[in-house]
PDB file of C-alpha atoms in Angstrom:
ATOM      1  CA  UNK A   1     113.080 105.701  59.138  1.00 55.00           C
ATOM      2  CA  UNK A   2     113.387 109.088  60.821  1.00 81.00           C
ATOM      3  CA  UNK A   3     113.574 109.281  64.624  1.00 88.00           C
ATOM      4  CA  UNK A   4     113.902 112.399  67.032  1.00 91.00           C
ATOM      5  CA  UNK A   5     115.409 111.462  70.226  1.00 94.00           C
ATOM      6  CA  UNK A   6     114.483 114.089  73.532  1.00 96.00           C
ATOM      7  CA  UNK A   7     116.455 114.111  76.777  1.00 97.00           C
ATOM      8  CA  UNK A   8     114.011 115.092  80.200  1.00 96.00           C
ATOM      9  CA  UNK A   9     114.980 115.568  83.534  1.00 96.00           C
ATOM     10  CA  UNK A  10     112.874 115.883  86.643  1.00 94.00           C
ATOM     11  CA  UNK A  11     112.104 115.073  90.350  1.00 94.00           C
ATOM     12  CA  UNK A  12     110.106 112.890  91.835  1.00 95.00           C
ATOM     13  CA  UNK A  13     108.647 112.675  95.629  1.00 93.00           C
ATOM     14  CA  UNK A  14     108.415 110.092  97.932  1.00 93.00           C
ATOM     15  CA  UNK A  15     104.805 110.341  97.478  1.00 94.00           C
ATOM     16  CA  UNK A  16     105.790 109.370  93.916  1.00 91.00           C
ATOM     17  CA  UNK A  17     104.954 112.643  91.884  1.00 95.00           C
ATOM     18  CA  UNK A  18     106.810 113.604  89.093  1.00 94.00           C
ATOM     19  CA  UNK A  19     108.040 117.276  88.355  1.00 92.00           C
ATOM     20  CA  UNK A  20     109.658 117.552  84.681  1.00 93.00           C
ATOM     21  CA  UNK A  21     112.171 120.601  84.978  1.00 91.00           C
ATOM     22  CA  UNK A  22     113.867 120.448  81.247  1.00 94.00           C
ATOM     23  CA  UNK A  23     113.319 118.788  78.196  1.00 95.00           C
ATOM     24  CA  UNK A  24     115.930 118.835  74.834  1.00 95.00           C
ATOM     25  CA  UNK A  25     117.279 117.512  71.895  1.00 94.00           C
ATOM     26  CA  UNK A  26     120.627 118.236  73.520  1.00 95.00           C
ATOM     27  CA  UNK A  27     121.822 115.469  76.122  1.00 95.00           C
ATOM     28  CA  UNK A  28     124.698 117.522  77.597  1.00 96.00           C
ATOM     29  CA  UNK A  29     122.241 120.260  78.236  1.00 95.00           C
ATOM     30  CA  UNK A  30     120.124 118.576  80.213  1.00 95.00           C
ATOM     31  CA  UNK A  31     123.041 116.103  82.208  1.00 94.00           C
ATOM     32  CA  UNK A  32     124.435 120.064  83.253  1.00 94.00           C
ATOM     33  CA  UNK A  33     121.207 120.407  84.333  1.00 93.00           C
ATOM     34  CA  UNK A  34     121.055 117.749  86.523  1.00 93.00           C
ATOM     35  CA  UNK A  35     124.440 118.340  88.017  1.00 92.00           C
ATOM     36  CA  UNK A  36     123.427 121.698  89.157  1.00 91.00           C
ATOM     37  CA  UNK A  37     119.990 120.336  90.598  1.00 90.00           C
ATOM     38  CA  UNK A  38     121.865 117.381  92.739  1.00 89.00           C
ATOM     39  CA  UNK A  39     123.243 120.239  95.116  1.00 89.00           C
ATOM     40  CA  UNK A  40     119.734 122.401  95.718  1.00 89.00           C
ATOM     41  CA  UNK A  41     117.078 119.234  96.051  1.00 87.00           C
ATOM     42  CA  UNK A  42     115.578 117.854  99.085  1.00 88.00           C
ATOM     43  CA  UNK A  43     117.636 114.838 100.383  1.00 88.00           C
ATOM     44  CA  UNK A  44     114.414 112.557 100.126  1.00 91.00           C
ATOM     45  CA  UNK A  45     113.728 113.677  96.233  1.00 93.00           C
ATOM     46  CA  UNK A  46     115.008 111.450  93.531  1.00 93.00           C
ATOM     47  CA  UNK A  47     116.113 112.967  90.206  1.00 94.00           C
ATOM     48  CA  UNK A  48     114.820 111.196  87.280  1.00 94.00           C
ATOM     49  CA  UNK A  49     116.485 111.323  83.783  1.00 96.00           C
ATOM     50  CA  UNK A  50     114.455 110.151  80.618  1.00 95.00           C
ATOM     51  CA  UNK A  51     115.551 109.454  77.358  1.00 96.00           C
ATOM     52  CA  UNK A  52     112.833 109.297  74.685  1.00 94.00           C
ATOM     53  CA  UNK A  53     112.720 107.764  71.056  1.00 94.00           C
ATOM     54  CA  UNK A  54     110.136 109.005  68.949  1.00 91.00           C
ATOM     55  CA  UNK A  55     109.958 107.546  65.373  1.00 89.00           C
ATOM     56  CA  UNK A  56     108.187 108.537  62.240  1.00 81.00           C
ATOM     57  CA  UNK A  57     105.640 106.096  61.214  1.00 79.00           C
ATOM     58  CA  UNK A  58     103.853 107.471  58.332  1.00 74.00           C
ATOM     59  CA  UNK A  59     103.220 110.482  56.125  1.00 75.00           C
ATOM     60  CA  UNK A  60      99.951 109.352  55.077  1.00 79.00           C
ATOM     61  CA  UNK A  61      97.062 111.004  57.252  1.00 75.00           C
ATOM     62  CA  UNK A  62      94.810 108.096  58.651  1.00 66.00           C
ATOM     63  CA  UNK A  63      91.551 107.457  60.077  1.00 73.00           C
ATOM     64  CA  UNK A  64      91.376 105.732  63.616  1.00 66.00           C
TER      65      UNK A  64
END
């Protein structure tokens, strides 16, 4: 089974709103990211770090 696994970082608000500021195949790329964000972000925002799966299913088109 094929999968594709995407890295996404972002802030979020007290109010609770999130912001997504990267997104990439590449993990270090987006933990530099973060690094440089922890020293220019509001004390009361919290950075959020994702890691997402996707896997392939199926070739074959289906109707839903």
């Amino acid at each position: 089974m094929e999968a594709l696994t995407v890295f996404e970082a972002g802030m979020r608000n007290p109010d609770g709103k999130y912001s997504k500021f990267i997104e990439s195949p590449d993990r270090k790329e987006v933990a530099d990211y973060i690094e440089t964000m922890k020293s220019c972000r509001p004390i009361d925002f919290d950075l959020v770090f994702y890691e997402k799966t996707y896997h392939l299913v199926s070739t074959i088109p289906h109707i839903i």
